[in-house]
Amino acid sequence: MKQYNVCVVGIGAVGTEMVRLLKKRNFPVKSMTILARSEREEVIDGIPYPVKVAAPDAFNGMDFAFFAGTEGAKGASQTLGWEAVKRGCIVIDNGDDFRMDPRVPLVIPEINPEAMQAHQGFIANPNCSTIIALMPLASLHKAAKLRRLVASTYQAVSGTGSAAVRELEAQAKAWAANQPLANEVYPHQIAFNVLPCVGSFKDDSGESTEEIKMRKETHKILGDNAIRVATTCVRVPVFNGHSIAIHAEFEKNLSPEQARSLLAQTAGVKLLDEPKKNVYPMPIQASGNYDVLVGRIRKDQSTDNGLIVWCSGDNIWKGAAQNAIQIAEVIVERHYFLKK
Ligand SMILES: NC(=O)c1ccc[n+]([C@@H]2O[C@H](COP(=O)([O-])OP(=O)(O)OC[C@H]3O[C@@H](n4cnc5c(N)ncnc54)[C@H](OP(=O)(O)O)[C@@H]3O)[C@@H](O)[C@H]2O)c1
């Protein structure tokens, strides 16, 4: 089997899992290069990896570059993403910088792999909450046509990055020791609290950036701008694994039984729906699981053709690193390479 020169840009929460998952999923890696802002050594599962400073020349000879750097003007994707493409490398980007760019396919491999057929070397990974919500919703949409989606998220601190994981841990320890709780990453204490803000509030709409991403990305991935989407994104004191309460209205009626049977056959989704036996998805189970867990499926009594679904998924795996690697796996399987 052909092997590929692979590079991971950014070695925080997502980059670290990227390195682990490339190995765990037996991606055909010929060489692995790690790039970040500073040169150093990073030890992952006892193995030392040299980290080099990210610069355009580092992409010469690379086949795939998985970008897991911070977003924005100074971030890796904006400064180096297209530079890497110019050097013949396929870029798979975890950040938000180019998700809505018409040149860039936004891909969940189980849902819209064909969006990559005519890619221009740059492919975007959707937002973690969008991926976790659409994994069960896409097959229900295919069967009954989604008209309206109302969702509330319960998002883990790992979604903010490794500094936020350390902050929750430090606050929990300080609370147990009856010490004052310091906060730097979040504007308020996150331990034993919930924050109705994921991302930031950039415009006057009252929506957070995460809520805007969920709407726009749902439209792009499902290819249907008519779906009405309203979300409330909430940060909760969970280390890893996002959960989402989904209220979905469809054009056609879909019973909970029909939805269960569709979801039982959906790749990448695992049904856990026996609430009387306390069997339902939880972030602790979703963490370290390739599948998005789905349960609590019931009729929405407040509307016709409505279903309520609860799901949990690993935001760093399926919501980021795993989805990015699955994109590369599809490119390899289907030979979606650029002509060099
Ligand atoms: N965490 C999640 O659940 C999640 C889910 C979906 C998508 N994402 C996205 O994935 C990306 C990474 O998130 P994260 O949570 O892993 O962040 P993180 O833990 O804060 O790590 C960020 C990494 O990016 C590197 N970096 C930043 N700017 C860079 C630049 N200009 N050039 C090269 N490297 C740069 C940093 O390098 P140094 O270590 O040298 O400082 C660091 O290693 C973000 O775009 C995020 O929005 C995250």
Short mmCIF file of C-alpha atoms and ligand atoms in Angstrom, two decimals:
data_model
loop_
_atom_site.label_atom_id
_atom_site.label_comp_id
_atom_site.label_asym_id
_atom_site.label_seq_id
_atom_site.Cartn_x
_atom_site.Cartn_y
_atom_site.Cartn_z
CA MET A 1 0.00 0.00 0.00
CA LYS A 2 1.27 3.48 -0.85
CA GLN A 3 2.42 5.51 2.15
CA TYR A 4 2.22 9.28 2.59
CA ASN A 5 4.28 12.11 4.04
CA VAL A 6 2.02 13.60 6.68
CA CYS A 7 2.31 16.75 8.71
CA VAL A 8 0.29 17.93 11.72
CA VAL A 9 0.22 21.70 12.28
CA GLY A 10 -0.51 22.57 15.92
CA ILE A 11 0.00 20.15 18.77
CA GLY A 12 -2.65 21.20 21.30
CA ALA A 13 -5.81 19.24 22.18
CA VAL A 14 -6.66 18.34 18.56
CA GLY A 15 -3.11 17.95 17.17
CA THR A 16 -2.17 15.51 19.92
CA GLU A 17 -5.21 13.29 19.22
CA MET A 18 -4.42 13.58 15.50
CA VAL A 19 -1.01 11.99 16.11
CA ARG A 20 -2.60 9.24 18.27
CA LEU A 21 -5.40 8.51 15.80
CA LEU A 22 -3.18 8.40 12.71
CA LYS A 23 -1.46 5.51 14.46
CA LYS A 24 -4.59 3.89 15.93
CA ARG A 25 -6.41 3.95 12.56
CA ASN A 26 -3.30 2.64 10.71
CA PHE A 27 -3.24 5.56 8.31
CA PRO A 28 -0.45 4.76 5.80
CA VAL A 29 2.13 7.21 7.17
CA LYS A 30 5.57 7.25 5.53
CA SER A 31 6.85 10.20 7.59
CA MET A 32 5.27 12.33 10.30
CA THR A 33 6.25 15.99 10.82
CA ILE A 34 4.84 18.12 13.63
CA LEU A 35 4.79 21.90 13.26
CA ALA A 36 3.81 24.56 15.81
CA ARG A 37 4.84 28.06 16.87
CA SER A 38 7.96 27.02 18.77
CA GLU A 39 10.61 24.34 18.27
CA ARG A 40 10.71 21.71 21.03
CA GLU A 41 10.06 18.05 21.80
CA GLU A 42 6.56 16.75 22.64
CA VAL A 43 6.09 13.36 24.28
CA ILE A 44 2.87 11.56 23.28
CA ASP A 45 2.18 8.14 24.88
CA GLY A 46 5.83 7.87 25.86
CA ILE A 47 7.13 8.57 22.35
CA PRO A 48 9.17 11.76 21.84
CA TYR A 49 8.30 13.77 18.70
CA PRO A 50 10.40 16.69 17.45
CA VAL A 51 8.30 19.82 16.85
CA LYS A 52 9.53 22.28 14.19
CA VAL A 53 8.48 25.87 13.61
CA ALA A 54 5.71 26.09 11.00
CA ALA A 55 7.06 27.80 7.85
CA PRO A 56 6.20 27.51 4.11
CA ASP A 57 9.22 25.34 3.25
CA ALA A 58 8.15 22.72 5.78
CA PHE A 59 5.36 21.66 3.37
CA ASN A 60 7.68 20.75 0.49
CA GLY A 61 7.21 17.05 -0.29
CA MET A 62 4.21 16.63 2.05
CA ASP A 63 1.15 14.71 0.82
CA PHE A 64 -1.27 15.64 3.63
CA ALA A 65 -1.21 18.50 6.15
CA PHE A 66 -3.69 18.29 9.03
CA PHE A 67 -4.10 21.82 10.37
CA ALA A 68 -4.95 22.01 14.08
CA GLY A 69 -3.65 25.47 14.91
CA THR A 70 -5.58 28.37 16.37
CA GLU A 71 -7.94 30.32 14.12
CA GLY A 72 -7.69 33.92 12.89
CA ALA A 73 -5.26 36.20 11.07
CA LYS A 74 -2.19 34.99 12.97
CA GLY A 75 -3.31 31.34 12.97
CA ALA A 76 -1.66 28.59 10.97
CA SER A 77 -4.44 28.12 8.37
CA GLN A 78 -4.64 31.75 7.29
CA THR A 79 -0.87 32.23 7.21
CA LEU A 80 0.17 28.85 5.76
CA GLY A 81 -2.85 26.88 4.49
CA TRP A 82 -2.88 27.88 0.82
CA GLU A 83 0.91 28.08 0.84
CA ALA A 84 0.93 24.36 1.67
CA VAL A 85 -1.56 23.68 -1.18
CA LYS A 86 0.72 25.57 -3.59
CA ARG A 87 3.49 23.16 -2.63
CA GLY A 88 1.37 20.17 -3.70
CA CYS A 89 0.03 19.20 -0.30
CA ILE A 90 -3.62 18.42 0.51
CA VAL A 91 -4.70 20.54 3.50
CA ILE A 92 -7.41 19.33 5.88
CA ASP A 93 -8.22 22.20 8.22
CA ASN A 94 -9.91 21.89 11.62
CA GLY A 95 -10.54 25.60 12.11
CA ASP A 96 -13.27 27.95 10.98
CA ASP A 97 -11.22 30.24 8.72
CA PHE A 98 -12.21 28.72 5.34
CA ARG A 99 -15.30 26.60 6.10
CA MET A 100 -17.67 28.91 4.21
CA ASP A 101 -15.20 29.62 1.36
CA PRO A 102 -16.86 28.44 -1.90
CA ARG A 103 -13.52 26.90 -3.01
CA VAL A 104 -13.46 24.68 0.08
CA PRO A 105 -15.60 21.55 0.59
CA LEU A 106 -16.94 21.15 4.15
CA VAL A 107 -17.04 17.44 4.72
CA ILE A 108 -18.36 14.79 7.09
CA PRO A 109 -17.24 11.61 5.29
CA GLU A 110 -20.33 9.56 6.25
CA ILE A 111 -22.62 12.34 4.93
CA ASN A 112 -21.17 14.24 1.95
CA PRO A 113 -17.91 12.63 0.75
CA GLU A 114 -18.81 13.48 -2.86
CA ALA A 115 -18.30 17.19 -2.03
CA MET A 116 -14.58 16.41 -2.32
CA GLN A 117 -14.72 15.20 -5.93
CA ALA A 118 -13.56 18.54 -7.35
CA HIS A 119 -11.57 19.83 -4.38
CA GLN A 120 -8.80 22.36 -4.93
CA GLY A 121 -6.40 20.96 -2.35
CA PHE A 122 -8.04 22.54 0.72
CA ILE A 123 -10.79 20.73 2.62
CA ALA A 124 -12.43 21.95 5.83
CA ASN A 125 -13.54 19.93 8.81
CA PRO A 126 -16.85 21.22 10.20
CA ASN A 127 -17.34 22.59 13.70
CA CYS A 128 -17.48 19.87 16.38
CA SER A 129 -21.11 20.53 17.43
CA THR A 130 -22.26 20.60 13.81
CA ILE A 131 -20.61 17.22 13.15
CA ILE A 132 -22.10 15.63 16.27
CA ALA A 133 -25.62 16.97 15.53
CA LEU A 134 -25.59 16.05 11.83
CA MET A 135 -24.31 12.49 12.28
CA PRO A 136 -27.79 11.31 13.37
CA LEU A 137 -29.76 14.08 11.64
CA ALA A 138 -28.47 13.53 8.09
CA SER A 139 -30.03 10.09 7.70
CA LEU A 140 -33.34 11.31 9.19
CA HIS A 141 -33.17 14.27 6.77
CA LYS A 142 -32.67 11.88 3.86
CA ALA A 143 -35.78 9.94 4.86
CA ALA A 144 -38.15 12.75 5.88
CA LYS A 145 -36.59 16.13 4.88
CA LEU A 146 -35.57 18.32 7.79
CA ARG A 147 -37.45 21.65 7.88
CA ARG A 148 -36.47 23.08 11.29
CA LEU A 149 -33.76 22.29 13.81
CA VAL A 150 -33.73 23.65 17.36
CA ALA A 151 -30.74 22.48 19.39
CA SER A 152 -29.16 23.13 22.77
CA THR A 153 -25.57 22.03 23.24
CA TYR A 154 -23.70 20.92 26.36
CA GLN A 155 -20.08 21.40 25.30
CA ALA A 156 -17.00 20.09 27.08
CA VAL A 157 -14.04 22.31 27.99
CA SER A 158 -11.68 20.31 25.72
CA GLY A 159 -13.49 22.10 22.87
CA THR A 160 -11.73 25.30 23.94
CA GLY A 161 -8.30 23.62 23.83
CA SER A 162 -5.81 22.16 26.27
CA ALA A 163 -5.54 25.32 28.43
CA ALA A 164 -9.27 25.07 29.27
CA VAL A 165 -8.91 21.42 30.35
CA ARG A 166 -6.14 22.49 32.74
CA GLU A 167 -8.35 25.36 34.02
CA LEU A 168 -11.30 23.07 34.92
CA GLU A 169 -8.96 20.62 36.63
CA ALA A 170 -7.24 23.39 38.62
CA GLN A 171 -10.59 24.91 39.66
CA ALA A 172 -11.95 21.52 40.81
CA LYS A 173 -8.81 20.90 42.86
CA ALA A 174 -8.90 24.42 44.34
CA TRP A 175 -12.60 23.97 45.25
CA ALA A 176 -11.85 20.64 46.99
CA ALA A 177 -9.01 22.30 48.91
CA ASN A 178 -11.24 25.26 49.87
CA GLN A 179 -8.93 27.62 47.93
CA PRO A 180 -9.95 30.57 45.68
CA LEU A 181 -10.76 29.55 42.07
CA ALA A 182 -8.72 31.40 39.41
CA ASN A 183 -10.01 31.84 35.84
CA GLU A 184 -8.07 32.93 32.75
CA VAL A 185 -9.44 31.00 29.78
CA TYR A 186 -13.14 31.65 30.50
CA PRO A 187 -14.59 34.96 31.73
CA HIS A 188 -16.20 33.14 34.69
CA GLN A 189 -15.62 30.06 36.86
CA ILE A 190 -16.38 26.93 34.78
CA ALA A 191 -16.19 24.32 37.57
CA PHE A 192 -19.71 23.64 38.97
CA ASN A 193 -21.13 26.24 36.60
CA VAL A 194 -22.47 26.52 33.01
CA LEU A 195 -21.67 29.35 30.60
CA PRO A 196 -24.23 30.23 27.90
CA CYS A 197 -21.45 31.35 25.59
CA VAL A 198 -19.36 29.22 23.21
CA GLY A 199 -17.03 31.27 21.04
CA SER A 200 -17.78 34.99 21.21
CA PHE A 201 -20.44 37.60 20.41
CA LYS A 202 -19.12 39.42 17.35
CA ASP A 203 -22.22 41.07 15.88
CA ASP A 204 -25.48 42.56 17.22
CA SER A 205 -27.64 39.51 16.45
CA GLY A 206 -27.27 38.15 19.99
CA GLU A 207 -26.03 34.84 18.55
CA SER A 208 -22.63 33.49 19.54
CA THR A 209 -20.09 32.58 16.85
CA GLU A 210 -20.68 28.86 17.62
CA GLU A 211 -24.44 29.27 17.09
CA ILE A 212 -23.86 31.02 13.75
CA LYS A 213 -21.42 28.26 12.69
CA MET A 214 -24.00 25.54 13.45
CA ARG A 215 -26.60 27.19 11.21
CA LYS A 216 -24.35 28.05 8.26
CA GLU A 217 -22.47 24.76 8.31
CA THR A 218 -25.70 22.72 8.50
CA HIS A 219 -26.87 24.49 5.33
CA LYS A 220 -23.58 23.91 3.48
CA ILE A 221 -23.20 20.24 4.45
CA LEU A 222 -26.83 19.23 3.81
CA GLY A 223 -26.98 21.50 0.74
CA ASP A 224 -30.25 23.07 1.87
CA ASN A 225 -30.40 26.73 2.95
CA ALA A 226 -34.13 26.46 3.62
CA ILE A 227 -33.65 24.50 6.86
CA ARG A 228 -34.47 26.83 9.77
CA VAL A 229 -31.83 26.47 12.50
CA ALA A 230 -31.86 27.93 16.02
CA THR A 231 -29.30 26.84 18.60
CA THR A 232 -28.16 27.74 22.11
CA CYS A 233 -24.56 26.69 22.71
CA VAL A 234 -23.54 26.16 26.32
CA ARG A 235 -20.18 25.30 27.90
CA VAL A 236 -20.49 22.79 30.74
CA PRO A 237 -17.92 21.52 33.27
CA VAL A 238 -17.28 18.24 31.42
CA PHE A 239 -13.69 17.44 30.41
CA ASN A 240 -14.44 15.81 27.05
CA GLY A 241 -17.49 14.94 24.92
CA HIS A 242 -20.18 17.29 23.65
CA SER A 243 -23.88 16.46 24.08
CA ILE A 244 -26.77 17.99 22.14
CA ALA A 245 -30.55 18.05 22.69
CA ILE A 246 -32.05 18.17 19.19
CA HIS A 247 -35.64 19.13 18.37
CA ALA A 248 -36.17 18.40 14.69
CA GLU A 249 -39.21 19.04 12.51
CA PHE A 250 -39.56 17.16 9.23
CA GLU A 251 -41.65 17.53 6.10
CA LYS A 252 -42.82 13.91 6.41
CA ASN A 253 -43.86 12.12 9.53
CA LEU A 254 -41.20 9.87 11.07
CA SER A 255 -42.14 7.81 14.11
CA PRO A 256 -39.59 7.26 16.91
CA GLU A 257 -39.52 3.55 15.90
CA GLN A 258 -38.73 4.43 12.27
CA ALA A 259 -36.04 6.87 13.41
CA ARG A 260 -34.50 4.19 15.68
CA SER A 261 -34.42 1.67 12.87
CA LEU A 262 -32.79 4.21 10.47
CA LEU A 263 -30.22 5.24 13.07
CA ALA A 264 -29.39 1.61 13.92
CA GLN A 265 -28.20 1.28 10.30
CA THR A 266 -26.36 4.62 10.10
CA ALA A 267 -22.57 4.35 9.82
CA GLY A 268 -20.78 6.22 12.60
CA VAL A 269 -23.85 6.31 14.86
CA LYS A 270 -24.54 4.00 17.81
CA LEU A 271 -28.01 3.70 19.25
CA LEU A 272 -28.23 3.70 23.07
CA ASP A 273 -31.94 4.08 23.71
CA GLU A 274 -33.32 2.15 26.66
CA PRO A 275 -34.07 4.97 29.11
CA LYS A 276 -36.00 2.74 31.54
CA LYS A 277 -32.78 0.77 32.03
CA ASN A 278 -30.79 4.03 32.33
CA VAL A 279 -29.29 3.45 28.91
CA TYR A 280 -28.77 6.74 27.07
CA PRO A 281 -25.77 8.61 25.64
CA MET A 282 -23.45 10.40 28.03
CA PRO A 283 -20.21 12.29 27.30
CA ILE A 284 -18.19 9.93 29.48
CA GLN A 285 -19.12 7.02 27.19
CA ALA A 286 -18.74 9.07 24.02
CA SER A 287 -15.23 10.11 24.97
CA GLY A 288 -12.77 7.79 23.20
CA ASN A 289 -15.53 6.34 21.00
CA TYR A 290 -15.47 6.67 17.18
CA ASP A 291 -19.29 6.70 17.02
CA VAL A 292 -21.74 9.44 17.92
CA LEU A 293 -24.09 7.97 20.56
CA VAL A 294 -27.81 8.61 20.07
CA GLY A 295 -30.79 7.99 22.34
CA ARG A 296 -33.83 9.43 24.21
CA ILE A 297 -35.62 9.38 20.83
CA ARG A 298 -39.22 10.47 21.25
CA LYS A 299 -42.02 12.31 19.52
CA ASP A 300 -42.02 16.08 19.99
CA GLN A 301 -45.51 16.53 21.48
CA SER A 302 -45.46 20.27 20.72
CA THR A 303 -45.53 19.95 16.92
CA ASP A 304 -46.51 17.74 13.98
CA ASN A 305 -43.74 15.66 12.39
CA GLY A 306 -41.31 16.46 15.20
CA LEU A 307 -38.75 14.29 16.96
CA ILE A 308 -36.55 14.94 19.99
CA VAL A 309 -33.13 13.25 20.04
CA TRP A 310 -30.23 13.38 22.49
CA CYS A 311 -26.70 12.66 21.31
CA SER A 312 -23.15 12.68 22.68
CA GLY A 313 -19.92 12.57 20.70
CA ASP A 314 -16.21 12.95 21.25
CA ASN A 315 -15.56 16.53 20.14
CA ILE A 316 -11.82 15.97 19.74
CA TRP A 317 -12.21 12.67 17.86
CA LYS A 318 -15.32 12.70 15.63
CA GLY A 319 -15.67 16.47 16.15
CA ALA A 320 -12.13 17.17 14.93
CA ALA A 321 -9.13 14.81 14.57
CA GLN A 322 -10.98 11.60 13.60
CA ASN A 323 -13.20 13.36 11.06
CA ALA A 324 -10.11 14.99 9.49
CA ILE A 325 -8.35 11.61 9.21
CA GLN A 326 -11.51 10.01 7.76
CA ILE A 327 -11.45 12.75 5.09
CA ALA A 328 -7.88 11.73 4.20
CA GLU A 329 -8.93 8.04 4.22
CA VAL A 330 -11.66 8.81 1.64
CA ILE A 331 -9.15 10.72 -0.52
CA VAL A 332 -6.83 7.70 -0.47
CA GLU A 333 -9.63 5.15 -1.11
CA ARG A 334 -11.26 7.12 -3.93
CA HIS A 335 -8.03 8.60 -5.36
CA TYR A 336 -9.27 12.17 -4.90
CA PHE A 337 -5.73 13.52 -5.40
CA LEU A 338 -4.75 16.67 -7.27
CA LYS A 339 -2.86 16.11 -10.49
CA LYS A 340 0.76 17.14 -9.80
N1 LIG B 1 -10.86 21.29 20.64
C1 LIG B 1 -11.91 20.94 19.91
O1 LIG B 1 -12.84 20.23 20.35
C2 LIG B 1 -12.00 21.36 18.49
C3 LIG B 1 -13.00 20.80 17.72
C4 LIG B 1 -13.12 21.17 16.40
C5 LIG B 1 -12.23 22.08 15.88
N2 LIG B 1 -11.25 22.62 16.66
C6 LIG B 1 -10.32 23.56 16.03
O2 LIG B 1 -9.04 22.93 15.93
C7 LIG B 1 -8.02 23.89 16.06
C8 LIG B 1 -7.07 23.50 17.19
O3 LIG B 1 -7.80 23.50 18.40
P1 LIG B 1 -7.15 22.98 19.78
O4 LIG B 1 -8.30 22.83 20.68
O5 LIG B 1 -6.23 21.83 19.54
O6 LIG B 1 -6.25 24.27 20.21
P2 LIG B 1 -5.05 24.35 21.28
O7 LIG B 1 -5.11 23.23 22.26
O8 LIG B 1 -5.11 25.76 21.78
O9 LIG B 1 -3.71 24.20 20.38
C9 LIG B 1 -3.38 25.08 19.35
C10 LIG B 1 -2.07 24.66 18.68
O10 LIG B 1 -1.92 25.46 17.51
C11 LIG B 1 -0.60 25.92 17.40
N3 LIG B 1 -0.58 27.17 16.64
C12 LIG B 1 -1.27 28.31 16.86
N4 LIG B 1 -0.99 29.25 15.94
C13 LIG B 1 -0.10 28.69 15.09
C14 LIG B 1 0.59 29.14 13.92
N5 LIG B 1 0.43 30.37 13.42
N6 LIG B 1 1.43 28.28 13.31
C15 LIG B 1 1.60 27.02 13.77
N7 LIG B 1 0.99 26.53 14.88
C16 LIG B 1 0.15 27.36 15.53
C17 LIG B 1 -0.14 26.09 18.84
O11 LIG B 1 1.28 26.07 18.83
P3 LIG B 1 2.20 26.19 20.16
O12 LIG B 1 1.93 24.90 20.91
O13 LIG B 1 3.59 26.26 19.65
O14 LIG B 1 1.73 27.40 20.87
C18 LIG B 1 -0.80 24.87 19.51
O15 LIG B 1 0.03 23.74 19.43
C19 LIG B 1 -8.73 25.24 16.26
O16 LIG B 1 -8.88 25.86 15.02
C20 LIG B 1 -10.07 24.83 16.80
O17 LIG B 1 -11.06 25.79 16.56
C21 LIG B 1 -11.11 22.27 17.94
#
